[in-house]
């Protein structure tokens, strides 16, 4: 019994990894008070850049390409919303549309090419822990990178001065500005970090998870990541849980198709999206609780000196 | 980094000049892109913007593409004014197409005058139902409509995919996931011999003045706009935010659903996976570039239709991928959002800075 569950849990974590990267990145941006709806587009740009890099210089370089490309893709958004104070929702949407176009445009050269992917690496000792070991520690190194990112962010946000400053900028930019913190520079940093993580998540999809380039291959994971941040109430640990929940949903749906469940495969494929809606229903229902966790300046432009 | 300062009054000039400037900037960026790709920019512009309009067929295709874009954008603009961000018009369009196609498929073989009107009604109903789902989620569960409309778009894609590869697959056809070709009484009539432009364009022609009347004359539209601009004032005046959400999403869903019926019973002629070339997304840009104004939307709808046509032409004659039209759409929205800031702000002037620092010095 356990032997058949372990591969499912291993696959769940692999499917959750792009959501962990993109979700944690968006979480940092939103903590600083900026909501970026361009995650889907930045993931696509990261995916195509990562594929290009991996094709010539190997998977690790591809992943770096993806992160850099994602950060660059966040720049026009950052300039519009931070330096010019433009509407964040519309600018994010423009980023997504631009990303769909740019990635499809560049990706035409990579259609029907394959990549070797990345082999799992069993961490000595840790991987021999019963049940947990094989599930958590026989993954590809990128999954370990996701753990590391989570641990660092959770620690930074809760325990360090950096985390405090980031939260101050998101809660009350006026106060942070008055104390002398460079609000816009910090937000630029947070938005670009969000872009880099989205790009990394996209590159993971195209170089390791699939590993192929398919037009629009992110398939809504960017939007699900944005929803996950709300679900997580802007807390890294809950975001990890949420990402695993959605990863599990994806794998379960694939498993059900494999077992020949008498539901058409297309309707099973819709499950993660329906689940996102259900989660949003449950989580948004309590307005007061949502308001309590929401970074107070989220979505509002900050113009210094007004 | 602090580039801007507020204007004393918002600039009327920038309000009107914004879209043309954004278009100009997009063209400049496009020429840079063409230069990078080693395609002569002038030839590219000719292929993109002039060649499609040199033939009667070109104009027919332009109208055929502009019509659904304009129709959807009219509905979306109503919601955007009320700050209800429906970005899932694509899904509402697909559901409209599904409902309309259902009528055509189950009445196949009949030759009755009421089939097409039934399809139009079914399309409107399908889109409106899909939109109202998000309205219900927003008003009862406070679930963000941006995310739910988009998630429902993915769900609609899978519903469509299920239908055309399962119960509604053409039994006499190949294994392709597509329905039967619709009969003549389930199709819009072509207006001219040999051209694809069909009578569905009258739906848009009637809808535009209706929207214009509604937006400029009705109290209801005024309530919606106040709800978007000043929610507190709207509450104080007793305008219901709930009904604003419902009206926005039902009407924008309805127009998108109509567009879906127009596509299925028009140029496509059956239910397929590739029914919409992203009209639901492009209409968001049409609404924005058209300044959410019914007449502005007509102009921007024609422009975006031209970008679509140009993209197709460039694919054929310059071997550029058709995804290039998405790229241009994204750029256009970027530039417009950037230019729009200058309606209420202007560049900070250097003189002011010196003035400010000398003041600070005096205060110290």
CSV table of N, CA, C and O in Angstrom, one decimal, chain B residues 194-250:
chain,number,residue,atom,x,y,z
B,194,UNK,N,-18.8,35.5,-52.2
B,194,UNK,CA,-17.4,35.2,-52.2
B,194,UNK,C,-16.7,35.8,-51.0
B,194,UNK,O,-15.5,35.6,-50.8
B,195,UNK,N,-17.4,36.6,-50.1
B,195,UNK,CA,-16.7,37.2,-49.0
B,195,UNK,C,-17.3,36.5,-47.7
B,195,UNK,O,-18.4,36.1,-47.7
B,196,UNK,N,-16.5,36.5,-46.6
B,196,UNK,CA,-16.9,35.8,-45.4
B,196,UNK,C,-17.8,36.7,-44.5
B,196,UNK,O,-18.4,36.2,-43.6
B,197,UNK,N,-17.7,38.0,-44.7
B,197,UNK,CA,-18.5,38.9,-43.9
B,197,UNK,C,-20.0,38.5,-43.9
B,197,UNK,O,-20.6,38.3,-45.0
B,198,UNK,N,-20.6,38.3,-42.7
B,198,UNK,CA,-22.0,37.8,-42.7
B,198,UNK,C,-22.9,38.8,-41.9
B,198,UNK,O,-22.5,39.8,-41.3
B,199,UNK,N,-24.2,38.4,-41.8
B,199,UNK,CA,-25.2,39.2,-41.2
B,199,UNK,C,-25.0,39.4,-39.7
B,199,UNK,O,-25.7,40.3,-39.1
B,200,UNK,N,-24.1,38.7,-39.1
B,200,UNK,CA,-24.0,38.8,-37.6
B,200,UNK,C,-23.4,40.2,-37.3
B,200,UNK,O,-23.6,40.7,-36.2
B,201,UNK,N,-22.9,40.9,-38.3
B,201,UNK,CA,-22.3,42.2,-38.0
B,201,UNK,C,-23.4,43.2,-37.6
B,201,UNK,O,-23.2,44.1,-36.8
B,202,UNK,N,-24.7,42.9,-37.9
B,202,UNK,CA,-25.8,43.8,-37.5
B,202,UNK,C,-26.0,43.8,-36.0
B,202,UNK,O,-26.5,44.7,-35.5
B,203,UNK,N,-25.6,42.6,-35.4
B,203,UNK,CA,-25.8,42.6,-33.9
B,203,UNK,C,-24.9,43.7,-33.3
B,203,UNK,O,-25.3,44.4,-32.4
B,204,UNK,N,-23.6,43.8,-33.8
B,204,UNK,CA,-22.7,44.8,-33.3
B,204,UNK,C,-23.2,46.2,-33.7
B,204,UNK,O,-23.1,47.1,-32.9
B,205,UNK,N,-23.7,46.3,-34.9
B,205,UNK,CA,-24.1,47.6,-35.4
B,205,UNK,C,-25.3,48.1,-34.5
B,205,UNK,O,-25.4,49.3,-34.2
B,206,UNK,N,-26.1,47.2,-34.1
B,206,UNK,CA,-27.2,47.6,-33.2
B,206,UNK,C,-26.7,47.9,-31.8
B,206,UNK,O,-27.2,48.8,-31.1
B,207,UNK,N,-25.8,47.0,-31.4
B,207,UNK,CA,-25.3,47.1,-30.0
B,207,UNK,C,-24.6,48.4,-29.6
B,207,UNK,O,-24.8,48.9,-28.5
B,208,UNK,N,-23.8,48.9,-30.6
B,208,UNK,CA,-23.0,50.1,-30.3
B,208,UNK,C,-23.9,51.3,-29.8
B,208,UNK,O,-23.6,51.9,-28.8
B,209,UNK,N,-24.9,51.7,-30.7
B,209,UNK,CA,-25.7,52.8,-30.2
B,209,UNK,C,-26.5,52.5,-28.9
B,209,UNK,O,-26.7,53.4,-28.1
B,210,UNK,N,-26.9,51.3,-28.7
B,210,UNK,CA,-27.5,50.9,-27.5
B,210,UNK,C,-26.6,51.2,-26.3
B,210,UNK,O,-27.0,51.8,-25.3
B,211,UNK,N,-25.4,50.7,-26.4
B,211,UNK,CA,-24.4,50.9,-25.3
B,211,UNK,C,-24.2,52.4,-25.1
B,211,UNK,O,-24.1,52.9,-24.0
B,212,UNK,N,-24.1,53.1,-26.2
B,212,UNK,CA,-23.8,54.6,-26.1
B,212,UNK,C,-25.0,55.3,-25.4
B,212,UNK,O,-24.7,56.1,-24.5
B,213,UNK,N,-26.2,54.9,-25.8
B,213,UNK,CA,-27.4,55.5,-25.1
B,213,UNK,C,-27.3,55.1,-23.6
B,213,UNK,O,-27.5,56.0,-22.7
B,214,UNK,N,-27.1,53.8,-23.3
B,214,UNK,CA,-27.1,53.4,-21.9
B,214,UNK,C,-26.0,54.1,-21.1
B,214,UNK,O,-26.3,54.6,-20.0
B,215,UNK,N,-24.8,54.2,-21.7
B,215,UNK,CA,-23.7,54.9,-20.9
B,215,UNK,C,-24.0,56.4,-20.7
B,215,UNK,O,-23.7,56.9,-19.6
B,216,UNK,N,-24.5,57.0,-21.8
B,216,UNK,CA,-24.5,58.5,-21.7
B,216,UNK,C,-25.9,59.0,-21.1
B,216,UNK,O,-25.9,60.1,-20.6
B,217,UNK,N,-26.9,58.2,-21.2
B,217,UNK,CA,-28.2,58.7,-20.8
B,217,UNK,C,-28.8,58.1,-19.6
B,217,UNK,O,-29.7,58.6,-18.9
B,218,UNK,N,-28.4,56.8,-19.2
B,218,UNK,CA,-29.2,56.1,-18.2
B,218,UNK,C,-28.6,56.4,-16.8
B,218,UNK,O,-27.4,56.6,-16.6
B,219,UNK,N,-29.5,56.4,-15.8
B,219,UNK,CA,-29.2,56.6,-14.5
B,219,UNK,C,-28.4,55.4,-13.9
B,219,UNK,O,-27.5,55.5,-13.1
B,220,UNK,N,-28.8,54.3,-14.4
B,220,UNK,CA,-28.2,53.0,-14.0
B,220,UNK,C,-26.7,53.0,-14.3
B,220,UNK,O,-25.9,52.6,-13.4
B,221,UNK,N,-26.3,53.4,-15.5
B,221,UNK,CA,-24.9,53.5,-15.9
B,221,UNK,C,-24.2,54.5,-15.0
B,221,UNK,O,-23.0,54.3,-14.7
B,222,UNK,N,-24.8,55.6,-14.7
B,222,UNK,CA,-24.3,56.6,-13.8
B,222,UNK,C,-23.9,56.0,-12.4
B,222,UNK,O,-22.9,56.1,-11.9
B,223,UNK,N,-24.9,55.2,-11.9
B,223,UNK,CA,-24.7,54.5,-10.6
B,223,UNK,C,-23.5,53.6,-10.7
B,223,UNK,O,-22.7,53.6,-9.8
B,224,UNK,N,-23.4,52.9,-11.8
B,224,UNK,CA,-22.3,51.9,-12.0
B,224,UNK,C,-21.0,52.7,-11.9
B,224,UNK,O,-20.0,52.3,-11.2
B,225,UNK,N,-20.9,53.8,-12.7
B,225,UNK,CA,-19.6,54.5,-12.8
B,225,UNK,C,-19.3,55.1,-11.4
B,225,UNK,O,-18.1,55.1,-11.0
B,226,UNK,N,-20.3,55.7,-10.7
B,226,UNK,CA,-20.0,56.2,-9.4
B,226,UNK,C,-19.5,55.1,-8.5
B,226,UNK,O,-18.5,55.3,-7.7
B,227,UNK,N,-20.1,54.0,-8.6
B,227,UNK,CA,-19.7,52.8,-7.7
B,227,UNK,C,-18.2,52.5,-8.0
B,227,UNK,O,-17.5,52.1,-7.1
B,228,UNK,N,-17.7,52.7,-9.2
B,228,UNK,CA,-16.3,52.4,-9.5
B,228,UNK,C,-15.4,53.5,-9.0
B,228,UNK,O,-14.4,53.3,-8.5
B,229,UNK,N,-15.8,54.8,-9.3
B,229,UNK,CA,-14.9,55.9,-9.0
B,229,UNK,C,-14.9,56.2,-7.5
B,229,UNK,O,-13.9,56.5,-6.9
B,230,UNK,N,-16.1,56.2,-6.8
B,230,UNK,CA,-16.2,56.5,-5.4
B,230,UNK,C,-17.1,55.6,-4.7
B,230,UNK,O,-18.3,55.9,-4.5
B,231,UNK,N,-16.6,54.4,-4.3
B,231,UNK,CA,-17.5,53.4,-3.7
B,231,UNK,C,-18.2,54.0,-2.4
B,231,UNK,O,-19.4,53.7,-2.2
B,232,UNK,N,-17.5,54.8,-1.7
B,232,UNK,CA,-18.1,55.3,-0.4
B,232,UNK,C,-19.3,56.3,-0.8
B,232,UNK,O,-20.4,56.2,-0.2
B,233,UNK,N,-19.1,57.1,-1.8
B,233,UNK,CA,-20.1,58.0,-2.2
B,233,UNK,C,-21.3,57.2,-2.7
B,233,UNK,O,-22.5,57.6,-2.5
B,234,UNK,N,-21.0,56.1,-3.5
B,234,UNK,CA,-22.1,55.3,-4.0
B,234,UNK,C,-22.9,54.7,-2.9
B,234,UNK,O,-24.2,54.6,-3.0
B,235,UNK,N,-22.2,54.2,-1.9
B,235,UNK,CA,-22.9,53.6,-0.8
B,235,UNK,C,-23.8,54.6,-0.1
B,235,UNK,O,-25.0,54.4,0.3
B,236,UNK,N,-23.3,55.8,0.1
B,236,UNK,CA,-24.0,56.9,0.8
B,236,UNK,C,-25.3,57.3,0.0
B,236,UNK,O,-26.3,57.5,0.6
B,237,UNK,N,-25.1,57.2,-1.3
B,237,UNK,CA,-26.3,57.5,-2.2
B,237,UNK,C,-27.3,56.4,-2.3
B,237,UNK,O,-28.3,56.5,-2.9
B,238,UNK,N,-26.9,55.3,-1.7
B,238,UNK,CA,-27.8,54.1,-1.7
B,238,UNK,C,-27.7,53.3,-2.9
B,238,UNK,O,-28.6,52.4,-3.2
B,239,UNK,N,-26.6,53.4,-3.7
B,239,UNK,CA,-26.4,52.6,-4.9
B,239,UNK,C,-25.9,51.3,-4.4
B,239,UNK,O,-24.9,51.2,-3.7
B,240,UNK,N,-26.4,50.2,-4.9
B,240,UNK,CA,-26.0,48.9,-4.4
B,240,UNK,C,-24.8,48.4,-5.2
B,240,UNK,O,-24.8,48.3,-6.4
B,241,UNK,N,-23.7,48.1,-4.4
B,241,UNK,CA,-22.5,47.5,-5.1
B,241,UNK,C,-22.8,46.1,-5.6
B,241,UNK,O,-22.2,45.8,-6.7
B,242,UNK,N,-23.6,45.4,-4.9
B,242,UNK,CA,-23.9,44.0,-5.4
B,242,UNK,C,-24.5,44.1,-6.8
B,242,UNK,O,-24.1,43.3,-7.7
B,243,UNK,N,-25.5,45.0,-7.0
B,243,UNK,CA,-26.2,45.0,-8.3
B,243,UNK,C,-25.2,45.4,-9.4
B,243,UNK,O,-25.3,45.0,-10.5
B,244,UNK,N,-24.2,46.3,-9.0
B,244,UNK,CA,-23.2,46.7,-9.9
B,244,UNK,C,-22.4,45.5,-10.4
B,244,UNK,O,-22.1,45.4,-11.6
B,245,UNK,N,-22.0,44.6,-9.5
B,245,UNK,CA,-21.3,43.5,-9.9
B,245,UNK,C,-22.1,42.6,-10.8
B,245,UNK,O,-21.6,42.1,-11.8
B,246,UNK,N,-23.4,42.4,-10.4
B,246,UNK,CA,-24.2,41.5,-11.2
B,246,UNK,C,-24.4,42.1,-12.6
B,246,UNK,O,-24.2,41.4,-13.6
B,247,UNK,N,-24.8,43.4,-12.7
B,247,UNK,CA,-25.0,43.9,-14.0
B,247,UNK,C,-23.7,43.9,-14.9
B,247,UNK,O,-23.8,43.4,-16.1
B,248,UNK,N,-22.6,44.2,-14.3
B,248,UNK,CA,-21.3,44.2,-15.1
B,248,UNK,C,-21.0,42.8,-15.6
B,248,UNK,O,-20.7,42.7,-16.8
B,249,UNK,N,-21.1,41.8,-14.8
B,249,UNK,CA,-20.7,40.5,-15.2
B,249,UNK,C,-21.7,39.8,-16.1
B,249,UNK,O,-21.3,39.1,-17.0
B,250,UNK,N,-23.0,40.1,-15.9
B,250,UNK,CA,-24.0,39.5,-16.7
B,250,UNK,C,-24.0,40.1,-18.1
B,250,UNK,O,-24.0,39.4,-19.1
